[in-house]
Amino acid sequence: MKYCSKCKRLHNDEETVCKNCKAQLKTITDENTPVYLLTASGFELQRVKAALEDSTVPCDATIRKCAENRYNANAATGYDSSSYDVYVPYSAYEKAFDTCVGIGAIKLENEEILDGDAEYSENKGETLDDKFEKMTGAKRTTFRVISAVIFLLLIALAVFGTDAIMNLIKGFFG
């Protein structure tokens, strides 16, 4: 494996020049050579560092040298929104990479991210929202009214059920 001594990014053995900064690539000889993992800022940086620490992967974050970081520190709040490059030792790179993929900090190419609140159905990929929109106006109104009535019945059941249980408990002590 080769790496760029300037930006610390890893490259394949066939490559001779860094795609990022156009510097000559070197072969990694020391397993403790720091290599670039990802760029993060704010909460995401803290989340990545905590996940790496939990995985016993040492890491170091250095402020990214770019124009966007020039005025990112807010003096009033102390919040630093600067971007940082995260580096890990070459020997721990694969474990760190897998950890970051696991927490969603690194997204793999051709990886489909499933939205947690998306609704999927088995019929032609239609979501429940699509089916609802295809309903006629009368069906939609009926569906909404029935849903509201069921919701109100559930609330009434919870209130009256709680009241009945409280009366039962009072009967034991009174």
PDB file of C-alpha atoms in Angstrom:
ATOM      1  CA  MET A   1       0.000   0.000   0.000  1.00  0.00           C
ATOM      2  CA  LYS A   2       1.219   3.515  -0.769  1.00  0.00           C
ATOM      3  CA  TYR A   3       0.398   6.788   0.892  1.00  0.00           C
ATOM      4  CA  CYS A   4       0.910  10.484   0.288  1.00  0.00           C
ATOM      5  CA  SER A   5       3.356  11.978   2.761  1.00  0.00           C
ATOM      6  CA  LYS A   6       1.745  15.399   2.264  1.00  0.00           C
ATOM      7  CA  CYS A   7      -1.993  14.709   2.769  1.00  0.00           C
ATOM      8  CA  LYS A   8      -1.609  11.215   4.353  1.00  0.00           C
ATOM      9  CA  ARG A   9      -4.176   9.524   2.071  1.00  0.00           C
ATOM     10  CA  LEU A  10      -3.869   5.856   1.134  1.00  0.00           C
ATOM     11  CA  HIS A  11      -3.516   4.727  -2.490  1.00  0.00           C
ATOM     12  CA  ASN A  12      -3.146   1.491  -4.436  1.00  0.00           C
ATOM     13  CA  ASP A  13       0.344   0.164  -5.175  1.00  0.00           C
ATOM     14  CA  GLU A  14      -0.071   0.880  -8.908  1.00  0.00           C
ATOM     15  CA  GLU A  15      -0.495   4.616  -8.404  1.00  0.00           C
ATOM     16  CA  THR A  16       2.519   6.952  -8.319  1.00  0.00           C
ATOM     17  CA  VAL A  17       0.906  10.383  -7.770  1.00  0.00           C
ATOM     18  CA  CYS A  18      -1.677  11.430  -5.178  1.00  0.00           C
ATOM     19  CA  LYS A  19      -5.096  12.179  -6.667  1.00  0.00           C
ATOM     20  CA  ASN A  20      -5.766  14.728  -3.946  1.00  0.00           C
ATOM     21  CA  CYS A  21      -2.631  16.896  -3.894  1.00  0.00           C
ATOM     22  CA  LYS A  22      -0.536  15.576  -6.825  1.00  0.00           C
ATOM     23  CA  ALA A  23       2.472  14.731  -4.599  1.00  0.00           C
ATOM     24  CA  GLN A  24       4.647  11.659  -5.130  1.00  0.00           C
ATOM     25  CA  LEU A  25       3.472   8.565  -3.257  1.00  0.00           C
ATOM     26  CA  LYS A  26       5.635   6.570  -0.862  1.00  0.00           C
ATOM     27  CA  THR A  27       5.441   2.971   0.291  1.00  0.00           C
ATOM     28  CA  ILE A  28       4.384   2.508   3.905  1.00  0.00           C
ATOM     29  CA  THR A  29       7.248   1.006   5.907  1.00  0.00           C
ATOM     30  CA  ASP A  30       6.135   1.743   9.471  1.00  0.00           C
ATOM     31  CA  GLU A  31       2.829   0.306  10.768  1.00  0.00           C
ATOM     32  CA  ASN A  32       2.384   3.387  12.990  1.00  0.00           C
ATOM     33  CA  THR A  33       2.405   5.831  10.071  1.00  0.00           C
ATOM     34  CA  PRO A  34      -0.619   8.128  10.471  1.00  0.00           C
ATOM     35  CA  VAL A  35      -3.028   7.876   7.518  1.00  0.00           C
ATOM     36  CA  TYR A  36      -6.108   9.947   6.648  1.00  0.00           C
ATOM     37  CA  LEU A  37      -9.468   8.419   7.610  1.00  0.00           C
ATOM     38  CA  LEU A  38     -12.078  11.163   7.108  1.00  0.00           C
ATOM     39  CA  THR A  39     -12.946  14.838   7.561  1.00  0.00           C
ATOM     40  CA  ALA A  40     -15.482  15.828  10.225  1.00  0.00           C
ATOM     41  CA  SER A  41     -16.531  18.781  12.347  1.00  0.00           C
ATOM     42  CA  GLY A  42     -18.590  19.573  15.425  1.00  0.00           C
ATOM     43  CA  PHE A  43     -20.721  16.785  16.823  1.00  0.00           C
ATOM     44  CA  GLU A  44     -19.775  14.395  14.020  1.00  0.00           C
ATOM     45  CA  LEU A  45     -16.096  14.736  14.963  1.00  0.00           C
ATOM     46  CA  GLN A  46     -16.868  13.954  18.621  1.00  0.00           C
ATOM     47  CA  ARG A  47     -19.023  10.984  17.589  1.00  0.00           C
ATOM     48  CA  VAL A  48     -16.267   9.546  15.372  1.00  0.00           C
ATOM     49  CA  LYS A  49     -13.602  10.026  18.029  1.00  0.00           C
ATOM     50  CA  ALA A  50     -15.797   8.335  20.657  1.00  0.00           C
ATOM     51  CA  ALA A  51     -16.545   5.375  18.362  1.00  0.00           C
ATOM     52  CA  LEU A  52     -12.850   4.940  17.560  1.00  0.00           C
ATOM     53  CA  GLU A  53     -11.972   5.145  21.250  1.00  0.00           C
ATOM     54  CA  ASP A  54     -14.592   2.476  22.031  1.00  0.00           C
ATOM     55  CA  SER A  55     -13.005   0.294  19.334  1.00  0.00           C
ATOM     56  CA  THR A  56      -9.553   0.858  20.889  1.00  0.00           C
ATOM     57  CA  VAL A  57      -8.308   2.633  17.765  1.00  0.00           C
ATOM     58  CA  PRO A  58      -5.993   5.570  18.488  1.00  0.00           C
ATOM     59  CA  CYS A  59      -6.794   8.663  16.454  1.00  0.00           C
ATOM     60  CA  ASP A  60      -5.668  12.235  16.021  1.00  0.00           C
ATOM     61  CA  ALA A  61      -7.629  15.138  14.565  1.00  0.00           C
ATOM     62  CA  THR A  62      -5.907  18.162  13.065  1.00  0.00           C
ATOM     63  CA  ILE A  63      -7.636  21.269  11.812  1.00  0.00           C
ATOM     64  CA  ARG A  64      -8.109  21.211   8.072  1.00  0.00           C
ATOM     65  CA  LYS A  65      -6.083  23.864   6.259  1.00  0.00           C
ATOM     66  CA  CYS A  66      -8.626  25.518   4.000  1.00  0.00           C
ATOM     67  CA  ALA A  67     -10.308  28.884   3.470  1.00  0.00           C
ATOM     68  CA  GLU A  68     -13.637  27.763   4.927  1.00  0.00           C
ATOM     69  CA  ASN A  69     -12.048  27.319   8.377  1.00  0.00           C
ATOM     70  CA  ARG A  70     -10.724  30.860   8.606  1.00  0.00           C
ATOM     71  CA  TYR A  71     -13.617  32.364  10.609  1.00  0.00           C
ATOM     72  CA  ASN A  72     -15.463  29.327  11.951  1.00  0.00           C
ATOM     73  CA  ALA A  73     -14.810  29.714  15.681  1.00  0.00           C
ATOM     74  CA  ASN A  74     -17.603  31.620  17.388  1.00  0.00           C
ATOM     75  CA  ALA A  75     -16.134  33.779  20.179  1.00  0.00           C
ATOM     76  CA  ALA A  76     -19.492  34.242  21.938  1.00  0.00           C
ATOM     77  CA  THR A  77     -20.430  30.555  22.241  1.00  0.00           C
ATOM     78  CA  GLY A  78     -17.027  28.936  21.995  1.00  0.00           C
ATOM     79  CA  TYR A  79     -18.426  26.530  19.398  1.00  0.00           C
ATOM     80  CA  ASP A  80     -15.824  25.528  16.844  1.00  0.00           C
ATOM     81  CA  SER A  81     -17.352  24.556  13.509  1.00  0.00           C
ATOM     82  CA  SER A  82     -13.995  24.077  11.800  1.00  0.00           C
ATOM     83  CA  SER A  83     -13.387  20.952   9.767  1.00  0.00           C
ATOM     84  CA  TYR A  84     -10.819  18.489  11.068  1.00  0.00           C
ATOM     85  CA  ASP A  85      -8.980  15.664   9.322  1.00  0.00           C
ATOM     86  CA  VAL A  86      -8.949  12.490  11.394  1.00  0.00           C
ATOM     87  CA  TYR A  87      -5.831  10.298  11.206  1.00  0.00           C
ATOM     88  CA  VAL A  88      -5.266   6.763  12.488  1.00  0.00           C
ATOM     89  CA  PRO A  89      -2.204   4.496  12.466  1.00  0.00           C
ATOM     90  CA  TYR A  90      -1.882   2.427   9.292  1.00  0.00           C
ATOM     91  CA  SER A  91      -2.030  -0.798  11.324  1.00  0.00           C
ATOM     92  CA  ALA A  92      -5.493   0.162  12.659  1.00  0.00           C
ATOM     93  CA  TYR A  93      -6.867   1.676   9.443  1.00  0.00           C
ATOM     94  CA  GLU A  94      -9.157  -1.228   8.466  1.00  0.00           C
ATOM     95  CA  LYS A  95     -10.679  -1.469  11.945  1.00  0.00           C
ATOM     96  CA  ALA A  96     -11.184   2.314  12.034  1.00  0.00           C
ATOM     97  CA  PHE A  97     -12.715   2.309   8.547  1.00  0.00           C
ATOM     98  CA  ASP A  98     -15.135  -0.500   9.478  1.00  0.00           C
ATOM     99  CA  THR A  99     -16.073   1.322  12.688  1.00  0.00           C
ATOM    100  CA  CYS A 100     -16.826   4.540  10.783  1.00  0.00           C
ATOM    101  CA  VAL A 101     -18.887   2.665   8.201  1.00  0.00           C
ATOM    102  CA  GLY A 102     -20.783   1.015  11.058  1.00  0.00           C
ATOM    103  CA  ILE A 103     -21.767   4.339  12.628  1.00  0.00           C
ATOM    104  CA  GLY A 104     -22.559   5.916   9.257  1.00  0.00           C
ATOM    105  CA  ALA A 105     -19.694   8.420   9.247  1.00  0.00           C
ATOM    106  CA  ILE A 106     -18.320   6.906   6.024  1.00  0.00           C
ATOM    107  CA  LYS A 107     -20.713   5.938   3.260  1.00  0.00           C
ATOM    108  CA  LEU A 108     -19.560   3.251   0.847  1.00  0.00           C
ATOM    109  CA  GLU A 109     -20.003   3.667  -2.903  1.00  0.00           C
ATOM    110  CA  ASN A 110     -23.158   2.021  -4.273  1.00  0.00           C
ATOM    111  CA  GLU A 111     -24.501   1.696  -0.720  1.00  0.00           C
ATOM    112  CA  GLU A 112     -28.197   2.354  -0.428  1.00  0.00           C
ATOM    113  CA  ILE A 113     -29.031   4.195   2.750  1.00  0.00           C
ATOM    114  CA  LEU A 114     -32.490   3.267   3.991  1.00  0.00           C
ATOM    115  CA  ASP A 115     -34.451   6.105   5.479  1.00  0.00           C
ATOM    116  CA  GLY A 116     -35.793   5.118   8.878  1.00  0.00           C
ATOM    117  CA  ASP A 117     -39.181   6.712   8.369  1.00  0.00           C
ATOM    118  CA  ALA A 118     -39.693   5.580   4.775  1.00  0.00           C
ATOM    119  CA  GLU A 119     -42.623   3.286   4.276  1.00  0.00           C
ATOM    120  CA  TYR A 120     -42.124   0.398   1.890  1.00  0.00           C
ATOM    121  CA  SER A 121     -44.683  -1.907   0.422  1.00  0.00           C
ATOM    122  CA  GLU A 122     -44.451  -5.052  -1.629  1.00  0.00           C
ATOM    123  CA  ASN A 123     -46.578  -3.724  -4.512  1.00  0.00           C
ATOM    124  CA  LYS A 124     -44.525  -2.081  -7.263  1.00  0.00           C
ATOM    125  CA  GLY A 125     -42.435  -0.122  -4.761  1.00  0.00           C
ATOM    126  CA  GLU A 126     -45.378   2.124  -3.833  1.00  0.00           C
ATOM    127  CA  THR A 127     -45.263   3.709  -0.416  1.00  0.00           C
ATOM    128  CA  LEU A 128     -48.308   4.091   1.789  1.00  0.00           C
ATOM    129  CA  ASP A 129     -48.245   7.819   1.042  1.00  0.00           C
ATOM    130  CA  ASP A 130     -48.510   7.073  -2.694  1.00  0.00           C
ATOM    131  CA  LYS A 131     -51.469   4.775  -2.089  1.00  0.00           C
ATOM    132  CA  PHE A 132     -53.141   7.414   0.111  1.00  0.00           C
ATOM    133  CA  GLU A 133     -52.692  10.065  -2.577  1.00  0.00           C
ATOM    134  CA  LYS A 134     -54.260   7.772  -5.215  1.00  0.00           C
ATOM    135  CA  MET A 135     -57.455   7.398  -3.141  1.00  0.00           C
ATOM    136  CA  THR A 136     -60.496   9.383  -4.130  1.00  0.00           C
ATOM    137  CA  GLY A 137     -61.398  12.381  -2.002  1.00  0.00           C
ATOM    138  CA  ALA A 138     -64.285  10.561  -0.322  1.00  0.00           C
ATOM    139  CA  LYS A 139     -62.084   7.585   0.618  1.00  0.00           C
ATOM    140  CA  ARG A 140     -59.379   9.873   2.010  1.00  0.00           C
ATOM    141  CA  THR A 141     -61.914  11.788   4.110  1.00  0.00           C
ATOM    142  CA  THR A 142     -63.449   8.552   5.381  1.00  0.00           C
ATOM    143  CA  PHE A 143     -59.988   7.192   6.232  1.00  0.00           C
ATOM    144  CA  ARG A 144     -59.109  10.354   8.141  1.00  0.00           C
ATOM    145  CA  VAL A 145     -62.402  10.375  10.094  1.00  0.00           C
ATOM    146  CA  ILE A 146     -62.088   6.689  11.030  1.00  0.00           C
ATOM    147  CA  SER A 147     -58.460   7.251  12.096  1.00  0.00           C
ATOM    148  CA  ALA A 148     -59.475  10.193  14.299  1.00  0.00           C
ATOM    149  CA  VAL A 149     -62.306   8.198  15.910  1.00  0.00           C
ATOM    150  CA  ILE A 150     -59.994   5.247  16.631  1.00  0.00           C
ATOM    151  CA  PHE A 151     -57.423   7.639  18.132  1.00  0.00           C
ATOM    152  CA  LEU A 152     -60.051   9.212  20.398  1.00  0.00           C
ATOM    153  CA  LEU A 153     -61.290   5.764  21.461  1.00  0.00           C
ATOM    154  CA  LEU A 154     -57.728   4.743  22.414  1.00  0.00           C
ATOM    155  CA  ILE A 155     -57.319   7.891  24.500  1.00  0.00           C
ATOM    156  CA  ALA A 156     -60.688   7.293  26.209  1.00  0.00           C
ATOM    157  CA  LEU A 157     -59.704   3.681  26.893  1.00  0.00           C
ATOM    158  CA  ALA A 158     -56.440   4.823  28.480  1.00  0.00           C
ATOM    159  CA  VAL A 159     -58.183   7.439  30.656  1.00  0.00           C
ATOM    160  CA  PHE A 160     -61.047   5.205  31.795  1.00  0.00           C
ATOM    161  CA  GLY A 161     -58.733   2.217  32.244  1.00  0.00           C
ATOM    162  CA  THR A 162     -56.419   4.260  34.443  1.00  0.00           C
ATOM    163  CA  ASP A 163     -59.420   5.532  36.426  1.00  0.00           C
ATOM    164  CA  ALA A 164     -60.716   1.981  36.941  1.00  0.00           C
ATOM    165  CA  ILE A 165     -57.303   0.750  38.097  1.00  0.00           C
ATOM    166  CA  MET A 166     -56.961   3.690  40.516  1.00  0.00           C
ATOM    167  CA  ASN A 167     -60.442   2.955  41.974  1.00  0.00           C
ATOM    168  CA  LEU A 168     -59.450  -0.681  42.420  1.00  0.00           C
ATOM    169  CA  ILE A 169     -56.253   0.329  44.237  1.00  0.00           C
ATOM    170  CA  LYS A 170     -58.216   2.796  46.432  1.00  0.00           C
ATOM    171  CA  GLY A 171     -60.605  -0.048  47.328  1.00  0.00           C
ATOM    172  CA  PHE A 172     -57.715  -2.027  48.836  1.00  0.00           C
ATOM    173  CA  PHE A 173     -56.670   0.856  51.087  1.00  0.00           C
ATOM    174  CA  GLY A 174     -59.925   2.579  51.869  1.00  0.00           C
TER     175      GLY A 174
END
